[in-house]
CSV table of C-alpha atoms in Angstrom, one decimal:
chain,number,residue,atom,x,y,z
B,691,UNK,CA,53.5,40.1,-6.7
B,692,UNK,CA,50.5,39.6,-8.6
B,693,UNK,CA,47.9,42.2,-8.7
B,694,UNK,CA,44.1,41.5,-8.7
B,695,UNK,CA,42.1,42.8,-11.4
B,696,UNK,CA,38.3,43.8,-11.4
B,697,UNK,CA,37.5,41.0,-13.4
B,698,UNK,CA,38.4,38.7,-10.0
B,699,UNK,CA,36.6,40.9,-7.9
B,700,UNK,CA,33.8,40.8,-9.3
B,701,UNK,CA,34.0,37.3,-9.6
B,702,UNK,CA,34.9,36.1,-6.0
B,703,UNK,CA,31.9,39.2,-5.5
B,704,UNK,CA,29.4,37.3,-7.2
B,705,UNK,CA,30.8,33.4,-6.3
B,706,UNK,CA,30.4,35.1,-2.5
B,707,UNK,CA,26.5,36.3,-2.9
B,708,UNK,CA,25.2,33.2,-4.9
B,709,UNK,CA,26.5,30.9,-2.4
B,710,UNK,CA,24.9,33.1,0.6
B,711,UNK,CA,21.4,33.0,-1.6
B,712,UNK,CA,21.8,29.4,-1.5
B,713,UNK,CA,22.5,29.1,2.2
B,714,UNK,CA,19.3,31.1,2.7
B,715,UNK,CA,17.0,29.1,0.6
B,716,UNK,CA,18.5,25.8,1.5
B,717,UNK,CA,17.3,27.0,5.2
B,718,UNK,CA,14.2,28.0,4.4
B,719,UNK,CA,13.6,24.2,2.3
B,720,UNK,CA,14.8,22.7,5.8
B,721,UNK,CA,12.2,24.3,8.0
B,722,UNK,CA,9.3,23.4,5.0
B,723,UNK,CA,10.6,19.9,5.3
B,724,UNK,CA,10.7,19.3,9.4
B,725,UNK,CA,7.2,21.0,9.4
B,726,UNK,CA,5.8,18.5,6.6
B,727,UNK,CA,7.6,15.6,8.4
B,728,UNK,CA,6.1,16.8,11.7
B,729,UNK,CA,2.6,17.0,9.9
B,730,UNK,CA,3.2,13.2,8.1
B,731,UNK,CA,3.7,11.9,12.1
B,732,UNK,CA,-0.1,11.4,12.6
B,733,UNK,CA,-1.4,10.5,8.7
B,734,UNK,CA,-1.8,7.3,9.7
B,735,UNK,CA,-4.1,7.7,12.2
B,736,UNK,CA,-5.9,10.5,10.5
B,737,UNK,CA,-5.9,9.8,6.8
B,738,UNK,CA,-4.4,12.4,4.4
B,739,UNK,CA,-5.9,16.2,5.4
B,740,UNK,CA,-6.3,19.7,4.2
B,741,UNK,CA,-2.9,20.4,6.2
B,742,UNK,CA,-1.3,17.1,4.8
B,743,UNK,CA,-1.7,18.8,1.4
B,744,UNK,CA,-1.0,22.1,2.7
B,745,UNK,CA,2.3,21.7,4.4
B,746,UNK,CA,3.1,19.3,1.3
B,747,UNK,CA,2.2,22.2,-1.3
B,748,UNK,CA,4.6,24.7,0.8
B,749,UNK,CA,7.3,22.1,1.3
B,750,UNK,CA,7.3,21.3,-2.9
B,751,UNK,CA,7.2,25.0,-3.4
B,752,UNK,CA,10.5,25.4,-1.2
B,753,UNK,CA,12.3,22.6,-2.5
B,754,UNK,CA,12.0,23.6,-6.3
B,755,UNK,CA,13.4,27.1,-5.4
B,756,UNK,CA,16.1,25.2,-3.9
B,757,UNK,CA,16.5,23.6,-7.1
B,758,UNK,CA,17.2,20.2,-4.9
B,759,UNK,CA,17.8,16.8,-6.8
B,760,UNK,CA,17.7,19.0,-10.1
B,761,UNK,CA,14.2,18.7,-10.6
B,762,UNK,CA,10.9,16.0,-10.7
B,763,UNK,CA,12.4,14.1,-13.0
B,764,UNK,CA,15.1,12.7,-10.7
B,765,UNK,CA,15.2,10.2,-8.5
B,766,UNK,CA,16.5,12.3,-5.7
B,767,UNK,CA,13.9,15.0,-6.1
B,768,UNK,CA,11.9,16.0,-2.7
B,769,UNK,CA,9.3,14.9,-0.2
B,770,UNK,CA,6.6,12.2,-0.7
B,771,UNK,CA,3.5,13.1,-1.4
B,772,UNK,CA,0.8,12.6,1.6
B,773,UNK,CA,-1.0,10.0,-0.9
B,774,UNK,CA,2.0,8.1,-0.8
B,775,UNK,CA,2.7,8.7,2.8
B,776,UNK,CA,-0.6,7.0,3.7
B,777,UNK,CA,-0.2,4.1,1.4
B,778,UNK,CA,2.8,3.5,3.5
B,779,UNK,CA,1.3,2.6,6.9
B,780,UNK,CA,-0.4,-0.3,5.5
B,781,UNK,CA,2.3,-1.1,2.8
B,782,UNK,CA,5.0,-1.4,5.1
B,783,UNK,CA,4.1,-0.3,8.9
B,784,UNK,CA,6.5,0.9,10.8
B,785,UNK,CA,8.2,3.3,8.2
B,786,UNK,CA,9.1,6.0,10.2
């Protein structure tokens, strides 16, 4: 029988808390996202607004410490911005 050294413990100790620190923030980018999504609902009707940005800002802010997509440069990096969002309703109605 094999007997496990500190090394592995610490290890398996370490693996263990990283991946509960990314549970937590992965979470927290989840509620930023359904709150900026909820905001987006009514941009067509109301323009882009000071909570637009707002819940934009906070939902950006959440994503990059997430370190989703791996970055701005990608392709699969984060939310749209509220510009973009309002180009949409007359660019292709109907998006959501």
């Amino acid at each position: 029988m094999k007997r496990i050294g500190i090394e592995e413990v610490v290890s398996a100790l370490a693996l263990g808390l990283t991946l509960l620190g990314s549970a937590a923030t992965a979470t927290a980018y989840e509620a930023e996202l359904r709150a900026y999504w909820q905001a987006l609902a009514s941009i067509c009707m109301t323009g882009v607004t000071p909570d637009h940005v707002r819940f934009y800002e906070a939902v950006v802010k959440a994503v990059e410490a997430a370190e989703y997509g791996r970055g701005r440069t990608s392709n699969f990096w984060g939310p749209r911005s509220p510009e973009l969002a309002y180009l949409d309703c007359f660019q292709a109605p109907g998006w959501q």
